[in-house]
mmCIF file of C-alpha atoms in Angstrom:
data_model
loop_
_atom_site.group_PDB
_atom_site.id
_atom_site.type_symbol
_atom_site.label_atom_id
_atom_site.label_comp_id
_atom_site.label_asym_id
_atom_site.label_seq_id
_atom_site.Cartn_x
_atom_site.Cartn_y
_atom_site.Cartn_z
ATOM 1 C CA MET A 17 146.670 -156.347 182.289
ATOM 2 C CA THR A 18 149.225 -157.925 182.089
ATOM 3 C CA THR A 19 149.830 -160.537 179.027
ATOM 4 C CA ALA A 20 152.662 -162.656 177.775
ATOM 5 C CA LEU A 21 154.114 -161.898 174.285
ATOM 6 C CA ALA A 22 156.530 -164.553 174.291
ATOM 7 C CA GLY A 23 155.843 -167.561 175.860
ATOM 8 C CA GLN A 24 154.606 -170.687 175.156
ATOM 9 C CA VAL A 25 151.900 -171.217 172.214
ATOM 10 C CA LEU A 26 148.194 -172.974 173.304
ATOM 11 C CA PRO A 27 148.290 -176.531 172.386
ATOM 12 C CA THR A 28 144.964 -177.793 169.747
ATOM 13 C CA ALA A 29 141.695 -178.610 171.548
ATOM 14 C CA ARG A 30 141.101 -182.326 171.752
ATOM 15 C CA GLY A 31 136.879 -181.960 172.894
ATOM 16 C CA PRO A 32 134.252 -180.105 174.206
ATOM 17 C CA LEU A 33 136.368 -179.702 177.607
ATOM 18 C CA SER A 34 139.265 -178.461 176.388
ATOM 19 C CA SER A 35 137.826 -175.398 173.905
ATOM 20 C CA ALA A 36 135.827 -174.769 176.288
ATOM 21 C CA VAL A 37 139.343 -173.577 178.167
ATOM 22 C CA LEU A 38 140.700 -172.495 175.556
ATOM 23 C CA ASP A 39 138.304 -170.182 174.550
ATOM 24 C CA ALA A 40 138.012 -169.099 177.834
ATOM 25 C CA LEU A 41 142.328 -168.268 177.525
ATOM 26 C CA ARG A 42 141.914 -166.894 174.550
ATOM 27 C CA GLY A 43 139.413 -164.218 176.418
ATOM 28 C CA GLY A 44 135.861 -165.480 176.045
ATOM 29 C CA ARG A 45 133.833 -166.461 179.331
ATOM 30 C CA PRO A 46 133.541 -170.831 179.426
ATOM 31 C CA ALA A 47 131.474 -172.545 178.467
ATOM 32 C CA ALA A 48 128.922 -174.880 180.354
ATOM 33 C CA VAL A 49 130.828 -178.587 179.931
ATOM 34 C CA ASP A 50 129.923 -181.884 181.258
ATOM 35 C CA THR A 51 132.364 -183.610 182.929
ATOM 36 C CA ALA A 52 130.699 -187.000 183.571
ATOM 37 C CA ALA A 53 131.047 -188.479 180.242
ATOM 38 C CA ALA A 54 134.842 -187.018 179.228
ATOM 39 C CA ASP A 55 136.904 -189.789 179.638
ATOM 40 C CA PRO A 56 139.135 -189.435 183.210
ATOM 41 C CA TYR A 57 142.365 -189.666 182.123
ATOM 42 C CA GLY A 58 141.593 -189.163 178.030
ATOM 43 C CA ASP A 59 143.006 -186.433 176.019
ATOM 44 C CA ASP A 60 140.434 -183.965 175.892
ATOM 45 C CA LEU A 61 139.903 -183.531 179.972
ATOM 46 C CA GLN A 62 144.050 -184.155 180.652
ATOM 47 C CA LEU A 63 144.083 -181.531 177.911
ATOM 48 C CA ALA A 64 141.939 -178.852 179.402
ATOM 49 C CA LEU A 65 143.501 -179.550 182.941
ATOM 50 C CA HIS A 66 146.760 -179.321 181.422
ATOM 51 C CA CYS A 67 146.128 -175.662 180.287
ATOM 52 C CA CYS A 68 144.305 -174.029 183.652
ATOM 53 C CA TYR A 69 147.466 -175.571 185.369
ATOM 54 C CA GLU A 70 150.264 -173.556 183.217
ATOM 55 C CA LEU A 71 148.934 -170.512 184.234
ATOM 56 C CA HIS A 72 149.903 -171.199 187.560
ATOM 57 C CA TYR A 73 153.491 -172.421 185.422
ATOM 58 C CA ARG A 74 154.559 -169.668 182.556
ATOM 59 C CA GLY A 75 151.344 -168.293 181.738
ATOM 60 C CA PHE A 76 150.783 -168.409 177.983
ATOM 61 C CA ALA A 77 151.903 -166.381 174.705
ATOM 62 C CA GLY A 78 148.929 -163.768 174.273
ATOM 63 C CA VAL A 79 146.377 -164.585 176.974
ATOM 64 C CA ASP A 80 145.569 -162.632 179.671
ATOM 65 C CA ASP A 81 147.881 -163.387 183.344
ATOM 66 C CA ALA A 82 144.283 -162.565 185.250
ATOM 67 C CA LEU A 83 142.972 -165.713 183.983
ATOM 68 C CA GLU A 84 145.728 -167.454 186.570
ATOM 69 C CA TRP A 85 142.490 -166.532 189.633
ATOM 70 C CA ASP A 86 139.803 -166.349 187.051
ATOM 71 C CA PRO A 87 136.517 -167.408 188.461
ATOM 72 C CA ASP A 88 135.048 -168.926 186.201
ATOM 73 C CA LEU A 89 137.887 -170.886 184.823
ATOM 74 C CA LEU A 90 138.404 -171.559 187.642
ATOM 75 C CA ALA A 91 135.349 -173.806 188.628
ATOM 76 C CA LEU A 92 135.618 -175.094 184.966
ATOM 77 C CA ARG A 93 139.002 -176.864 186.872
ATOM 78 C CA ARG A 94 137.056 -177.925 190.099
ATOM 79 C CA GLY A 95 134.998 -180.073 187.783
ATOM 80 C CA LEU A 96 138.045 -181.836 185.864
ATOM 81 C CA GLU A 97 139.890 -181.593 188.673
ATOM 82 C CA THR A 98 137.330 -183.664 190.759
ATOM 83 C CA ARG A 99 136.248 -185.962 187.823
ATOM 84 C CA PHE A 100 140.481 -186.814 187.389
ATOM 85 C CA LEU A 101 140.754 -187.072 191.649
ATOM 86 C CA ALA A 102 137.072 -189.317 191.589
ATOM 87 C CA ALA A 103 138.629 -191.797 188.876
ATOM 88 C CA LEU A 104 141.614 -192.239 190.444
ATOM 89 C CA ARG A 105 140.705 -192.759 194.431
ATOM 90 C CA GLY A 106 138.149 -195.499 192.590
ATOM 91 C CA ASP A 107 141.170 -197.049 190.601
ATOM 92 C CA VAL A 108 143.497 -196.842 192.853
ATOM 93 C CA PRO A 109 143.015 -199.443 196.843
ATOM 94 C CA PRO A 110 143.567 -197.565 199.574
ATOM 95 C CA GLY A 111 146.317 -197.632 201.666
ATOM 96 C CA ALA A 112 147.979 -196.282 204.907
ATOM 97 C CA ASP A 113 151.023 -198.065 205.456
ATOM 98 C CA VAL A 114 153.594 -195.697 204.067
ATOM 99 C CA ASP A 115 157.034 -197.718 205.805
ATOM 100 C CA ALA A 116 155.655 -201.354 203.373
ATOM 101 C CA GLU A 117 154.484 -199.031 200.377
ATOM 102 C CA VAL A 118 158.749 -197.569 200.914
ATOM 103 C CA GLU A 119 159.888 -200.934 201.140
ATOM 104 C CA ALA A 120 158.065 -202.379 198.462
ATOM 105 C CA LEU A 121 159.505 -199.777 196.198
ATOM 106 C CA LEU A 122 162.864 -200.268 197.029
ATOM 107 C CA VAL A 123 162.580 -203.789 195.460
ATOM 108 C CA GLU A 124 163.836 -203.700 192.032
ATOM 109 C CA PRO A 125 161.961 -206.263 189.254
ATOM 110 C CA VAL A 126 165.330 -207.510 187.470
ATOM 111 C CA GLY A 127 165.423 -209.996 184.787
ATOM 112 C CA PRO A 128 164.510 -210.130 180.505
ATOM 113 C CA HIS A 129 160.641 -210.265 181.497
ATOM 114 C CA VAL A 130 160.090 -207.001 183.578
ATOM 115 C CA ARG A 131 157.706 -204.757 181.584
ATOM 116 C CA GLY A 132 158.282 -200.973 181.235
ATOM 117 C CA VAL A 133 159.788 -198.240 178.993
ATOM 118 C CA SER A 134 163.233 -197.929 180.460
ATOM 119 C CA HIS A 135 163.687 -202.061 180.592
ATOM 120 C CA HIS A 136 162.834 -201.809 176.871
ATOM 121 C CA LEU A 137 164.890 -198.821 175.376
ATOM 122 C CA HIS A 138 168.102 -201.015 177.544
ATOM 123 C CA ARG A 139 167.286 -203.642 175.992
ATOM 124 C CA ALA A 140 166.362 -202.863 172.629
ATOM 125 C CA GLY A 141 165.078 -199.200 171.922
ATOM 126 C CA THR A 142 165.980 -197.415 168.743
ATOM 127 C CA VAL A 143 167.222 -194.185 168.790
ATOM 128 C CA GLU A 144 163.889 -192.592 167.400
ATOM 129 C CA GLN A 145 162.046 -194.369 170.602
ATOM 130 C CA LEU A 146 164.424 -192.338 172.908
ATOM 131 C CA ARG A 147 163.508 -189.600 171.041
ATOM 132 C CA GLU A 148 159.957 -189.808 171.812
ATOM 133 C CA TYR A 149 160.453 -191.012 174.892
ATOM 134 C CA VAL A 150 162.068 -187.621 176.047
ATOM 135 C CA VAL A 151 159.316 -185.675 173.938
ATOM 136 C CA HIS A 152 156.902 -187.252 176.952
ATOM 137 C CA ARG A 153 159.235 -186.720 179.921
ATOM 138 C CA SER A 154 159.519 -183.246 178.543
ATOM 139 C CA ILE A 155 156.309 -181.788 179.597
ATOM 140 C CA TYR A 156 157.772 -182.349 182.941
ATOM 141 C CA HIS A 157 161.083 -182.233 182.935
ATOM 142 C CA LEU A 158 161.225 -178.886 181.927
ATOM 143 C CA LYS A 159 159.359 -177.528 184.958
ATOM 144 C CA GLU A 160 161.551 -180.385 186.525
ATOM 145 C CA ALA A 161 160.278 -179.500 190.853
ATOM 146 C CA ASP A 162 158.513 -177.200 189.976
ATOM 147 C CA PRO A 163 155.255 -179.018 190.824
ATOM 148 C CA GLN A 164 156.731 -180.078 194.357
ATOM 149 C CA ALA A 165 158.109 -176.830 195.695
ATOM 150 C CA TRP A 166 154.214 -175.625 195.488
ATOM 151 C CA ALA A 167 154.315 -178.402 199.045
ATOM 152 C CA ILE A 168 156.875 -175.791 200.608
ATOM 153 C CA PRO A 169 154.482 -173.874 202.437
ATOM 154 C CA ARG A 170 153.162 -176.621 202.760
ATOM 155 C CA LEU A 171 154.687 -178.422 205.241
ATOM 156 C CA THR A 172 156.814 -177.300 208.355
ATOM 157 C CA GLY A 173 159.846 -178.067 210.606
ATOM 158 C CA ALA A 174 161.991 -181.504 209.638
ATOM 159 C CA ALA A 175 159.865 -181.802 206.659
ATOM 160 C CA LYS A 176 160.643 -178.971 204.712
ATOM 161 C CA ALA A 177 163.681 -178.797 205.183
ATOM 162 C CA GLY A 178 164.188 -181.951 204.347
ATOM 163 C CA LEU A 179 161.726 -181.977 201.076
ATOM 164 C CA VAL A 180 163.469 -178.223 200.435
ATOM 165 C CA THR A 181 167.518 -180.053 200.508
ATOM 166 C CA VAL A 182 166.055 -182.215 197.585
ATOM 167 C CA GLU A 183 164.353 -180.027 195.951
ATOM 168 C CA HIS A 184 167.540 -177.577 196.358
ATOM 169 C CA ASP A 185 169.471 -180.107 194.153
ATOM 170 C CA GLU A 186 166.998 -179.849 191.537
ATOM 171 C CA TYR A 187 167.234 -176.580 191.117
ATOM 172 C CA GLY A 188 170.950 -177.700 190.953
ATOM 173 C CA SER A 189 172.208 -175.865 194.143
ATOM 174 C CA GLY A 190 172.554 -172.321 193.034
ATOM 175 C CA ARG A 191 174.164 -172.793 189.768
ATOM 176 C CA PRO A 192 172.032 -172.017 186.799
ATOM 177 C CA GLU A 193 173.692 -174.861 184.353
ATOM 178 C CA ARG A 194 173.043 -177.319 186.754
ATOM 179 C CA MET A 195 169.765 -177.046 186.816
ATOM 180 C CA HIS A 196 167.940 -180.629 186.456
ATOM 181 C CA SER A 197 165.274 -178.084 183.800
ATOM 182 C CA ARG A 198 168.709 -177.343 182.143
ATOM 183 C CA LEU A 199 170.772 -180.594 181.322
ATOM 184 C CA PHE A 200 166.698 -181.867 179.935
ATOM 185 C CA ALA A 201 167.167 -178.464 177.676
ATOM 186 C CA GLU A 202 170.543 -179.549 176.278
ATOM 187 C CA MET A 203 169.488 -182.985 175.708
ATOM 188 C CA MET A 204 166.795 -181.958 173.909
ATOM 189 C CA THR A 205 168.947 -179.850 171.577
ATOM 190 C CA GLU A 206 171.521 -182.224 171.536
ATOM 191 C CA LEU A 207 169.039 -184.916 170.118
ATOM 192 C CA GLY A 208 167.658 -182.429 167.953
ATOM 193 C CA LEU A 209 164.692 -181.382 169.836
ATOM 194 C CA SER A 210 163.208 -178.749 170.422
ATOM 195 C CA ASP A 211 163.684 -177.471 173.757
ATOM 196 C CA ARG A 212 160.805 -174.870 174.097
ATOM 197 C CA TYR A 213 158.308 -174.801 176.962
ATOM 198 C CA GLY A 214 155.168 -176.173 175.514
ATOM 199 C CA ALA A 215 156.656 -176.990 172.461
ATOM 200 C CA HIS A 216 155.127 -180.403 172.477
ATOM 201 C CA THR A 217 152.726 -180.461 174.241
ATOM 202 C CA ASP A 218 150.134 -181.112 171.043
ATOM 203 C CA ARG A 219 152.226 -184.195 170.189
ATOM 204 C CA VAL A 220 151.934 -185.913 173.794
ATOM 205 C CA SER A 221 148.763 -187.450 174.711
ATOM 206 C CA GLY A 222 146.400 -187.635 178.117
ATOM 207 C CA ALA A 223 147.813 -190.404 179.620
ATOM 208 C CA THR A 224 151.465 -188.586 179.179
ATOM 209 C CA LEU A 225 149.591 -184.769 180.474
ATOM 210 C CA ALA A 226 147.683 -187.251 183.961
ATOM 211 C CA GLU A 227 151.917 -188.226 185.410
ATOM 212 C CA VAL A 228 152.226 -184.725 185.332
ATOM 213 C CA ASN A 229 148.563 -182.703 186.157
ATOM 214 C CA LEU A 230 148.493 -185.430 189.583
ATOM 215 C CA MET A 231 151.616 -183.695 190.709
ATOM 216 C CA SER A 232 150.018 -179.963 189.933
ATOM 217 C CA LEU A 233 146.655 -181.102 191.266
ATOM 218 C CA CYS A 234 148.444 -182.152 194.595
ATOM 219 C CA GLY A 235 150.484 -178.794 194.664
ATOM 220 C CA LEU A 236 148.146 -176.210 194.202
ATOM 221 C CA HIS A 237 145.445 -178.425 197.082
ATOM 222 C CA ARG A 238 147.427 -178.273 200.201
ATOM 223 C CA ARG A 239 144.681 -180.739 201.343
ATOM 224 C CA LEU A 240 146.556 -182.672 199.039
ATOM 225 C CA ARG A 241 149.972 -182.104 200.893
ATOM 226 C CA GLY A 242 150.763 -185.784 201.712
ATOM 227 C CA ALA A 243 149.846 -186.877 197.962
ATOM 228 C CA SER A 244 152.045 -184.081 196.791
ATOM 229 C CA VAL A 245 154.790 -185.366 199.673
ATOM 230 C CA GLY A 246 153.258 -189.591 198.769
ATOM 231 C CA GLN A 247 153.641 -188.967 194.532
ATOM 232 C CA PHE A 248 157.872 -187.260 195.260
ATOM 233 C CA ALA A 249 158.452 -190.270 197.388
ATOM 234 C CA MET A 250 157.360 -192.189 193.801
ATOM 235 C CA VAL A 251 159.212 -190.869 192.205
ATOM 236 C CA GLU A 252 162.574 -189.958 193.607
ATOM 237 C CA LEU A 253 162.685 -193.058 195.245
ATOM 238 C CA THR A 254 162.452 -195.691 192.171
ATOM 239 C CA SER A 255 164.494 -192.471 189.801
ATOM 240 C CA SER A 256 167.976 -194.108 190.146
ATOM 241 C CA PRO A 257 167.725 -197.695 188.390
ATOM 242 C CA GLY A 258 165.852 -196.690 186.267
ATOM 243 C CA SER A 259 167.871 -193.919 185.061
ATOM 244 C CA GLU A 260 170.927 -196.764 184.873
ATOM 245 C CA ARG A 261 168.974 -198.428 182.227
ATOM 246 C CA LEU A 262 168.765 -194.933 179.995
ATOM 247 C CA VAL A 263 172.254 -194.496 180.757
ATOM 248 C CA ARG A 264 173.182 -197.689 179.256
ATOM 249 C CA ALA A 265 170.397 -197.645 176.314
ATOM 250 C CA LEU A 266 172.009 -194.212 175.211
ATOM 251 C CA ARG A 267 175.609 -195.377 175.682
ATOM 252 C CA ARG A 268 174.121 -197.922 173.460
ATOM 253 C CA LEU A 269 172.970 -196.181 170.718
ATOM 254 C CA GLY A 270 175.766 -193.898 170.295
ATOM 255 C CA CYS A 271 174.215 -190.984 171.904
ATOM 256 C CA GLY A 272 175.843 -187.631 172.933
ATOM 257 C CA PRO A 273 176.863 -186.074 176.107
ATOM 258 C CA ALA A 274 174.502 -183.934 177.157
ATOM 259 C CA ALA A 275 171.952 -186.927 176.721
ATOM 260 C CA ILE A 276 174.393 -189.540 178.970
ATOM 261 C CA HIS A 277 174.775 -187.018 181.344
ATOM 262 C CA PHE A 278 171.136 -185.887 182.361
ATOM 263 C CA TYR A 279 170.265 -189.602 183.480
ATOM 264 C CA ASP A 280 173.604 -190.458 185.227
ATOM 265 C CA GLU A 281 173.241 -187.143 186.917
ATOM 266 C CA HIS A 282 170.013 -188.853 188.173
ATOM 267 C CA VAL A 283 171.629 -191.957 189.263
ATOM 268 C CA GLU A 284 173.606 -190.817 191.493
ATOM 269 C CA ALA A 285 171.313 -187.908 192.158
ATOM 270 C CA ASP A 286 168.229 -189.760 193.639
ATOM 271 C CA ALA A 287 170.325 -192.442 195.027
ATOM 272 C CA VAL A 288 171.310 -188.989 198.085
ATOM 273 C CA HIS A 289 167.016 -188.057 197.483
ATOM 274 C CA GLU A 290 165.864 -191.599 198.622
ATOM 275 C CA GLN A 291 167.827 -191.522 201.391
ATOM 276 C CA VAL A 292 166.203 -187.642 202.220
ATOM 277 C CA VAL A 293 163.274 -188.144 200.752
ATOM 278 C CA ARG A 294 162.921 -191.200 203.536
ATOM 279 C CA ARG A 295 164.557 -189.806 206.855
ATOM 280 C CA GLN A 296 163.828 -186.175 205.810
ATOM 281 C CA VAL A 297 160.401 -185.708 204.698
ATOM 282 C CA LEU A 298 158.411 -188.857 205.178
ATOM 283 C CA ALA A 299 159.406 -190.050 209.144
ATOM 284 C CA PRO A 300 159.248 -185.903 210.362
ATOM 285 C CA LEU A 301 156.088 -185.544 208.206
ATOM 286 C CA LEU A 302 154.297 -188.677 209.689
ATOM 287 C CA ALA A 303 155.825 -188.116 213.540
ATOM 288 C CA ALA A 304 153.638 -184.612 212.700
ATOM 289 C CA GLU A 305 150.787 -185.406 211.097
ATOM 290 C CA PRO A 306 150.139 -189.149 210.828
ATOM 291 C CA GLU A 307 146.984 -188.511 210.103
ATOM 292 C CA LEU A 308 148.554 -187.816 206.204
ATOM 293 C CA ALA A 309 149.991 -191.090 206.046
ATOM 294 C CA ALA A 310 146.508 -192.620 204.133
ATOM 295 C CA ASP A 311 147.590 -189.865 201.778
ATOM 296 C CA VAL A 312 151.259 -190.102 201.307
ATOM 297 C CA VAL A 313 149.942 -193.586 199.799
ATOM 298 C CA PHE A 314 147.661 -192.633 197.763
ATOM 299 C CA GLY A 315 150.077 -189.825 196.154
ATOM 300 C CA ILE A 316 153.046 -192.756 195.569
ATOM 301 C CA ARG A 317 150.052 -195.281 193.976
ATOM 302 C CA ALA A 318 148.192 -193.192 191.830
ATOM 303 C CA SER A 319 151.811 -192.132 191.012
ATOM 304 C CA ARG A 320 151.973 -195.724 190.327
ATOM 305 C CA PHE A 321 149.048 -195.768 188.910
ATOM 306 C CA LEU A 322 149.324 -193.359 185.834
ATOM 307 C CA GLY A 323 153.367 -193.829 186.023
ATOM 308 C CA GLU A 324 152.271 -197.710 184.804
ATOM 309 C CA ARG A 325 149.276 -196.661 182.333
ATOM 310 C CA MET A 326 151.801 -194.302 180.216
ATOM 311 C CA GLY A 327 154.284 -196.937 180.114
ATOM 312 C CA GLU A 328 151.727 -199.257 178.801
ATOM 313 C CA GLN A 329 150.906 -196.367 176.054
ATOM 314 C CA VAL A 330 153.460 -196.024 174.749
ATOM 315 C CA LEU A 331 154.837 -200.308 174.893
ATOM 316 C CA SER A 332 152.228 -200.694 173.394
ATOM 317 C CA CYS A 333 152.639 -198.083 170.619
ATOM 318 C CA TRP A 334 155.616 -199.270 170.022
ATOM 319 C CA GLU A 335 154.547 -203.236 169.463
ATOM 320 C CA ARG A 336 152.152 -201.829 166.901
ATOM 321 C CA GLY A 337 155.220 -200.503 165.431
ATOM 322 C CA GLU A 338 153.760 -197.665 165.756
ATOM 323 C CA SER A 339 155.031 -193.482 166.823
ATOM 324 C CA SER A 340 153.832 -192.931 170.601
ATOM 325 C CA LEU A 341 153.655 -188.912 169.282
ATOM 326 C CA ARG A 342 149.921 -187.690 168.070
ATOM 327 C CA PRO A 343 150.629 -187.003 164.574
ATOM 328 C CA ALA A 344 152.709 -182.804 164.150
ATOM 329 C CA MET B 24 172.074 -186.452 209.295
ATOM 330 C CA ALA B 25 174.931 -183.836 209.449
ATOM 331 C CA GLU B 26 174.419 -180.150 210.368
ATOM 332 C CA PRO B 27 173.743 -177.120 208.107
ATOM 333 C CA THR B 28 176.875 -175.752 209.477
ATOM 334 C CA GLN B 29 180.503 -175.595 209.692
ATOM 335 C CA PRO B 30 181.682 -178.630 212.241
ATOM 336 C CA SER B 31 182.293 -177.143 214.763
ATOM 337 C CA PRO B 32 182.679 -178.715 218.782
ATOM 338 C CA ALA B 33 179.234 -177.860 219.437
ATOM 339 C CA HIS B 34 178.216 -179.888 215.209
ATOM 340 C CA PRO B 35 180.343 -181.615 214.805
ATOM 341 C CA THR B 36 180.409 -183.452 211.620
ATOM 342 C CA ARG B 37 177.459 -186.360 211.914
ATOM 343 C CA ILE B 38 177.917 -189.193 209.766
ATOM 344 C CA THR B 39 174.809 -191.323 208.686
ATOM 345 C CA LEU B 40 175.441 -194.959 208.580
ATOM 346 C CA THR B 41 172.151 -196.672 206.613
ATOM 347 C CA GLU B 42 171.255 -199.605 207.819
ATOM 348 C CA GLU B 43 170.553 -201.338 203.954
ATOM 349 C CA GLY B 44 173.377 -198.740 202.050
ATOM 350 C CA PRO B 45 175.229 -195.613 202.013
ATOM 351 C CA ALA B 46 176.617 -193.225 204.693
ATOM 352 C CA LEU B 47 175.520 -189.822 204.262
ATOM 353 C CA VAL B 48 177.732 -187.208 204.895
ATOM 354 C CA THR B 49 176.820 -183.403 203.830
ATOM 355 C CA GLY B 50 179.343 -181.528 201.506
ATOM 356 C CA PRO B 51 180.992 -180.812 199.603
ATOM 357 C CA VAL B 52 183.013 -183.336 200.583
ATOM 358 C CA GLU B 53 186.759 -185.114 199.172
ATOM 359 C CA LEU B 54 186.547 -189.049 199.006
ATOM 360 C CA ALA B 55 189.784 -190.174 199.212
ATOM 361 C CA LEU B 56 190.293 -193.846 197.532
ATOM 362 C CA PRO B 57 193.406 -195.650 198.183
ATOM 363 C CA ASP B 58 194.655 -195.785 194.650
ATOM 364 C CA GLY B 59 195.394 -191.516 195.219
ATOM 365 C CA THR B 60 192.187 -190.259 193.254
ATOM 366 C CA VAL B 61 189.846 -188.116 194.516
ATOM 367 C CA VAL B 62 186.992 -187.671 193.900
ATOM 368 C CA ARG B 63 184.937 -185.157 194.674
ATOM 369 C CA SER B 64 181.081 -183.804 195.408
ATOM 370 C CA ASP B 65 178.559 -180.545 195.463
ATOM 371 C CA ARG B 66 176.222 -182.097 196.723
ATOM 372 C CA ALA B 67 174.035 -180.646 199.922
ATOM 373 C CA VAL B 68 174.109 -184.354 200.661
ATOM 374 C CA THR B 69 176.396 -186.876 200.022
ATOM 375 C CA ALA B 70 175.546 -190.736 199.379
ATOM 376 C CA VAL B 71 178.712 -192.015 200.298
ATOM 377 C CA CYS B 72 179.003 -196.534 198.951
ATOM 378 C CA HIS B 73 179.401 -198.359 202.121
ATOM 379 C CA CYS B 74 178.361 -202.184 200.239
ATOM 380 C CA ARG B 75 180.869 -201.943 197.261
ATOM 381 C CA ARG B 76 178.253 -202.904 194.730
ATOM 382 C CA SER B 77 178.033 -199.160 193.796
ATOM 383 C CA ARG B 78 179.240 -199.046 189.768
ATOM 384 C CA ARG B 79 180.296 -196.076 190.775
ATOM 385 C CA TYR B 80 181.568 -196.606 194.185
ATOM 386 C CA PRO B 81 182.772 -194.406 196.001
ATOM 387 C CA ILE B 82 180.046 -192.765 194.651
ATOM 388 C CA CYS B 83 175.757 -194.777 196.147
ATOM 389 C CA ASP B 84 174.338 -195.257 192.803
ATOM 390 C CA ALA B 85 171.006 -197.623 194.655
ATOM 391 C CA SER B 86 173.147 -201.200 194.477
ATOM 392 C CA HIS B 87 172.251 -202.092 196.969
ATOM 393 C CA ARG B 88 168.819 -202.619 196.384
ATOM 394 C CA ARG B 89 167.181 -205.936 196.812
ATOM 395 C CA LYS B 90 165.991 -207.462 193.472
ATOM 396 C CA GLU B 91 163.308 -209.643 192.642
ATOM 397 C CA ARG B 92 163.023 -211.581 189.046
ATOM 398 C CA ALA B 93 160.353 -211.174 187.394
#
């Protein structure tokens, strides 16, 4: 039995589903659970799914690594995924016109009434709100590019080469000190936040976990490879202007060089990634496998749906004068 | 898109000019500006601003995008 001694600690359960998963991770037999009644985007189901997925990334301190392929736990995960995916399929309108979808993403809404977390931070955000935002984002950025790496063996030819070009850049082009996950960790330290992997899981909502769970779900299922590429395209196509707003927010708030560097790097990198994703990933993928168009659109729309949902939740907390994080 | 090899007669440097935005060059590249400054990019692909709207000129920052007032 291989059990990591160091590593992330198990989070605290938020209901029957996450309790069942956490009990199983501690060595018990997974209890039978009913996913039908659960909120598919809620805290309990999303934390349960997050914990199942983390076995495929870094694992947990004191948890048997072999549980990654435990049939009982996989069966439990399947129930959670089915509920989550069915909800997304119901909430996201279907489509198959990838070009139209991409064109729409490339129009940048501007003006004082655009609603969004980066717009708010740019206009009027406080340092505390910025730190909260970074805590939410840490669930993804401390493993930036990892969920999309699952797509690599599932693509062939030009689309694979294009995806790897972008991933290589995300991983610092061979220079570990330039890995985006490391730049993010340095920003966290500068902002006085723990950069330890998994340190903030208990603080973020199901809405935040759902965004990253979508990435893992699409990455771990070959049949969802089109959606994985769609989700990847969504991130790469929309990140550059948002990063520019965050650079301005950080400068206005007098934040340090590591924080500015992380988002500054993303303005420039994602301006390139947008081009590579469109020309070297989406175009050859759809030429080779045109039947994946509907899944690509699903990936784009589901990612946008969950992103807007998470953003709305954060903004509504701030508008009420509350923290968007769960109590420590 | 440029070939991922050293330029040679068989594989010359290819610069891809996009319709709406930047020119894509396989890096690393140095961009020499009229005022004598040289901007270096180590990326696998560099997007060189072609519309002059970039706030990071000569590097593209996606400022060429169509904007719509909301």
